[in-house]
Structures are given as structure tokens and as C-alpha cells.
């Protein structure tokens, strides 16, 4: 069975309440349950982790090294400035797909850049919660090659 880590960064614990125009009305717990169920249906175990703290996310990426077949990662605002998280993604041997609920290329200037994307194997944006499933699909395809 493939092992996938679903990681969400700062403020994503506020989904359901936070700016539904961009992020929808589902809570993070509901999205996690959807991804876990979809993974199980496709032969993958999905573990979930959310933190508002950069260091905790760096630690989790390091722990994932050698333990997971892939990581679905929404870095939240860290996307736009965290070189520490870029480097953490780069230095592990686990493929990471970056996902954003909103289309960051169509929003404020500061959101248009992802400093983490160059270290990832793919990026999904603007598909709402479905984007998490598309990111998981990309990893499951990659893991089966
Ligand atoms: C986000 C986009 C980021 O710019 C923002 O800071 C978030 C959520 C998204 O899922 O669309 O926290 O990553």
C-alpha cells in the first residue's frame, strides 16, 4: 500500500470560515476525510498534518524522508516566501505536489510567485478541494511508474 502524507500550512485550519469566495465552505477536517477516503479507494494510506509553524512543517518534511511515497502539500502563505520550506522539500527523497485551492496566478501580486514550486514535481491550483484529489492522482501515477 502506498503511503501519502497530506500537509497543510498556516491558516488552513480555518477553512470553512476563511474567505469562502477563494477557499470554499468545507472545513479542513472534511477535506482531509475526502482525501483519506479517495486514497483508500485507490490503494493508498493518507496521513494528515497541519501546522501554523514553519519549523514544525520543516520537521515533518524531514520525518517524511524514506517513510512516504509522496506528499500533497498546501503551504498556504509560506508558498510565497519560505526558502526554508523550499529547501526542506528539495532535500528529501519524497516527491511533493503543491496544491492551492485558489488560483494564485490570478490573485494579488505577492501570491503569484511560489518559491516552493521549483522543488516540487507538480503544482495544482484553482480547482478548489478537487485539487487535492488531482494532486494525489499525480503522486499515485508517479508511484506506480
Ligand atoms: C492558498 C493560497 C495562499 O496564497 C494563501 O496564503 C493560503 C491558501 C490556497 O490554497 O489557495 O493560505 O495556498
mmCIF file of C-alpha atoms and ligand atoms in Angstrom:
data_model
loop_
_atom_site.group_PDB
_atom_site.id
_atom_site.type_symbol
_atom_site.label_atom_id
_atom_site.label_comp_id
_atom_site.label_asym_id
_atom_site.label_seq_id
_atom_site.Cartn_x
_atom_site.Cartn_y
_atom_site.Cartn_z
ATOM 1 C CA UNK A 1 0.000 0.000 0.000
ATOM 2 C CA UNK A 2 1.314 3.447 -0.972
ATOM 3 C CA UNK A 3 1.825 5.901 1.861
ATOM 4 C CA UNK A 4 0.947 9.522 1.209
ATOM 5 C CA UNK A 5 1.269 12.499 3.538
ATOM 6 C CA UNK A 6 -1.246 15.333 3.235
ATOM 7 C CA UNK A 7 0.266 18.533 4.631
ATOM 8 C CA UNK A 8 -1.419 21.883 5.123
ATOM 9 C CA UNK A 9 0.313 25.048 6.263
ATOM 10 C CA UNK A 10 -0.730 28.193 8.107
ATOM 11 C CA UNK A 11 -4.346 29.322 8.362
ATOM 12 C CA UNK A 12 -5.681 26.272 6.536
ATOM 13 C CA UNK A 13 -7.094 25.070 9.871
ATOM 14 C CA UNK A 14 -9.514 27.993 9.415
ATOM 15 C CA UNK A 15 -11.075 26.572 6.233
ATOM 16 C CA UNK A 16 -14.855 26.625 6.348
ATOM 17 C CA UNK A 17 -14.746 30.050 7.964
ATOM 18 C CA UNK A 18 -11.976 31.722 5.959
ATOM 19 C CA UNK A 19 -12.804 33.709 2.802
ATOM 20 C CA UNK A 20 -15.205 31.175 1.178
ATOM 21 C CA UNK A 21 -15.008 33.056 -2.156
ATOM 22 C CA UNK A 22 -11.451 31.759 -2.549
ATOM 23 C CA UNK A 23 -11.402 28.696 -0.346
ATOM 24 C CA UNK A 24 -14.931 27.230 -0.366
ATOM 25 C CA UNK A 25 -17.031 26.282 2.626
ATOM 26 C CA UNK A 26 -15.560 22.899 3.574
ATOM 27 C CA UNK A 27 -13.598 22.560 6.778
ATOM 28 C CA UNK A 28 -10.079 21.149 6.717
ATOM 29 C CA UNK A 29 -11.384 18.067 8.559
ATOM 30 C CA UNK A 30 -13.902 17.472 5.743
ATOM 31 C CA UNK A 31 -11.223 17.891 3.064
ATOM 32 C CA UNK A 32 -8.854 15.565 4.931
ATOM 33 C CA UNK A 33 -11.619 12.945 5.224
ATOM 34 C CA UNK A 34 -12.286 13.247 1.469
ATOM 35 C CA UNK A 35 -8.601 12.756 0.609
ATOM 36 C CA UNK A 36 -8.221 9.832 3.048
ATOM 37 C CA UNK A 37 -11.302 8.103 1.547
ATOM 38 C CA UNK A 38 -10.138 8.719 -2.042
ATOM 39 C CA UNK A 39 -6.685 7.401 -1.160
ATOM 40 C CA UNK A 40 -8.129 4.250 0.458
ATOM 41 C CA UNK A 41 -10.218 3.662 -2.672
ATOM 42 C CA UNK A 42 -7.047 3.872 -4.777
ATOM 43 C CA UNK A 43 -4.904 1.689 -2.529
ATOM 44 C CA UNK A 44 -3.123 4.438 -0.616
ATOM 45 C CA UNK A 45 -2.909 5.236 3.067
ATOM 46 C CA UNK A 46 -3.123 9.003 3.623
ATOM 47 C CA UNK A 47 -1.841 10.575 6.850
ATOM 48 C CA UNK A 48 -2.742 14.204 7.578
ATOM 49 C CA UNK A 49 -0.765 17.008 9.193
ATOM 50 C CA UNK A 50 -1.488 20.726 9.578
ATOM 51 C CA UNK A 51 0.612 23.348 11.299
ATOM 52 C CA UNK A 52 0.800 27.118 11.517
ATOM 53 C CA UNK A 53 4.532 26.898 12.317
ATOM 54 C CA UNK A 54 7.274 26.864 9.716
ATOM 55 C CA UNK A 55 9.698 24.825 11.852
ATOM 56 C CA UNK A 56 7.092 22.143 12.578
ATOM 57 C CA UNK A 57 6.458 21.828 8.828
ATOM 58 C CA UNK A 58 10.208 21.585 8.112
ATOM 59 C CA UNK A 59 10.478 18.857 10.792
ATOM 60 C CA UNK A 60 7.531 16.961 9.301
ATOM 61 C CA UNK A 61 9.089 17.035 5.814
ATOM 62 C CA UNK A 62 12.369 15.688 7.226
ATOM 63 C CA UNK A 63 10.488 12.921 9.063
ATOM 64 C CA UNK A 64 8.733 12.002 5.811
ATOM 65 C CA UNK A 65 12.080 11.218 4.169
ATOM 66 C CA UNK A 66 12.175 7.494 3.451
ATOM 67 C CA UNK A 67 8.748 6.964 5.035
ATOM 68 C CA UNK A 68 6.300 8.191 2.385
ATOM 69 C CA UNK A 69 5.794 7.627 -1.345
ATOM 70 C CA UNK A 70 4.534 11.160 -1.885
ATOM 71 C CA UNK A 71 3.343 14.357 -0.246
ATOM 72 C CA UNK A 72 0.356 16.526 -1.166
ATOM 73 C CA UNK A 73 1.235 19.938 0.240
ATOM 74 C CA UNK A 74 -0.664 23.203 0.511
ATOM 75 C CA UNK A 75 1.941 25.541 2.011
ATOM 76 C CA UNK A 76 -0.534 28.434 2.435
ATOM 77 C CA UNK A 77 1.223 31.799 2.643
ATOM 78 C CA UNK A 78 4.612 30.070 3.135
ATOM 79 C CA UNK A 79 4.341 29.388 -0.610
ATOM 80 C CA UNK A 80 5.325 32.929 -1.367
ATOM 81 C CA UNK A 81 8.386 33.412 0.830
ATOM 82 C CA UNK A 82 9.638 30.337 2.712
ATOM 83 C CA UNK A 83 13.022 29.296 1.368
ATOM 84 C CA UNK A 84 13.306 27.035 4.432
ATOM 85 C CA UNK A 85 10.340 25.007 3.180
ATOM 86 C CA UNK A 86 11.668 25.059 -0.391
ATOM 87 C CA UNK A 87 14.954 23.621 0.886
ATOM 88 C CA UNK A 88 13.172 21.028 3.058
ATOM 89 C CA UNK A 89 11.160 19.812 0.046
ATOM 90 C CA UNK A 90 14.335 19.766 -2.044
ATOM 91 C CA UNK A 91 16.422 17.773 0.433
ATOM 92 C CA UNK A 92 14.042 14.836 0.929
ATOM 93 C CA UNK A 93 13.690 11.931 -1.472
ATOM 94 C CA UNK A 94 9.861 12.091 -1.483
ATOM 95 C CA UNK A 95 8.004 13.648 -4.446
ATOM 96 C CA UNK A 96 5.883 16.619 -3.403
ATOM 97 C CA UNK A 97 2.921 18.087 -5.330
ATOM 98 C CA UNK A 98 2.000 21.641 -4.319
ATOM 99 C CA UNK A 99 -1.708 22.401 -4.226
ATOM 100 C CA UNK A 100 -3.686 25.615 -3.833
ATOM 101 C CA UNK A 101 -7.440 25.850 -3.514
ATOM 102 C CA UNK A 102 -7.454 29.234 -5.246
ATOM 103 C CA UNK A 103 -5.762 30.218 -8.491
ATOM 104 C CA UNK A 104 -2.751 32.035 -7.063
ATOM 105 C CA UNK A 105 -1.779 33.242 -10.568
ATOM 106 C CA UNK A 106 -4.959 35.350 -10.722
ATOM 107 C CA UNK A 107 -4.749 36.973 -7.287
ATOM 108 C CA UNK A 108 -2.625 39.685 -5.624
ATOM 109 C CA UNK A 109 0.893 40.191 -6.950
ATOM 110 C CA UNK A 110 2.541 38.640 -3.867
ATOM 111 C CA UNK A 111 0.609 35.374 -4.350
ATOM 112 C CA UNK A 112 1.701 34.872 -7.942
ATOM 113 C CA UNK A 113 5.161 33.632 -7.004
ATOM 114 C CA UNK A 114 5.747 30.241 -5.413
ATOM 115 C CA UNK A 115 9.259 29.823 -4.047
ATOM 116 C CA UNK A 116 8.407 26.193 -3.180
ATOM 117 C CA UNK A 117 7.167 25.073 -6.624
ATOM 118 C CA UNK A 118 10.666 24.687 -8.163
ATOM 119 C CA UNK A 119 11.380 21.920 -5.615
ATOM 120 C CA UNK A 120 8.070 20.117 -6.325
ATOM 121 C CA UNK A 121 7.212 17.586 -9.036
ATOM 122 C CA UNK A 122 3.966 19.409 -9.834
ATOM 123 C CA UNK A 123 1.519 22.131 -8.892
ATOM 124 C CA UNK A 124 -2.299 22.158 -8.883
ATOM 125 C CA UNK A 125 -4.156 25.437 -8.391
ATOM 126 C CA UNK A 126 -7.604 26.946 -8.697
ATOM 127 C CA UNK A 127 -9.626 23.718 -8.562
ATOM 128 C CA UNK A 128 -10.886 24.136 -5.004
ATOM 129 C CA UNK A 129 -10.954 20.993 -2.867
ATOM 130 C CA UNK A 130 -10.878 18.774 -6.014
ATOM 131 C CA UNK A 131 -7.311 19.992 -6.448
ATOM 132 C CA UNK A 132 -6.238 17.827 -3.509
ATOM 133 C CA UNK A 133 -7.515 14.746 -5.348
ATOM 134 C CA UNK A 134 -5.787 15.748 -8.599
ATOM 135 C CA UNK A 135 -2.527 16.226 -6.666
ATOM 136 C CA UNK A 136 -2.971 12.770 -5.121
ATOM 137 C CA UNK A 137 -3.641 11.312 -8.603
ATOM 138 C CA UNK A 138 -0.337 12.777 -9.824
ATOM 139 C CA UNK A 139 1.543 11.121 -6.962
ATOM 140 C CA UNK A 140 -0.189 7.764 -7.361
ATOM 141 C CA UNK A 141 0.637 7.778 -11.083
ATOM 142 C CA UNK A 142 4.236 8.683 -10.285
ATOM 143 C CA UNK A 143 4.498 5.991 -7.576
ATOM 144 C CA UNK A 144 3.195 3.293 -9.953
ATOM 145 C CA UNK A 145 5.767 4.070 -12.698
HETATM 146 C C1 LIG B 1 -3.585 29.123 -0.628
HETATM 147 C C2 LIG B 1 -3.164 30.417 -1.343
HETATM 148 C C3 LIG B 1 -2.193 31.215 -0.492
HETATM 149 O O1 LIG B 1 -1.842 32.426 -1.159
HETATM 150 C C4 LIG B 1 -2.823 31.576 0.842
HETATM 151 O O2 LIG B 1 -1.886 32.261 1.652
HETATM 152 C C5 LIG B 1 -3.382 30.395 1.550
HETATM 153 C C6 LIG B 1 -4.144 29.417 0.761
HETATM 154 C C7 LIG B 1 -4.670 28.355 -1.419
HETATM 155 O O3 LIG B 1 -4.927 27.215 -1.068
HETATM 156 O O4 LIG B 1 -5.270 28.900 -2.355
HETATM 157 O O5 LIG B 1 -3.281 30.257 2.762
HETATM 158 O O6 LIG B 1 -2.459 28.274 -0.504
#
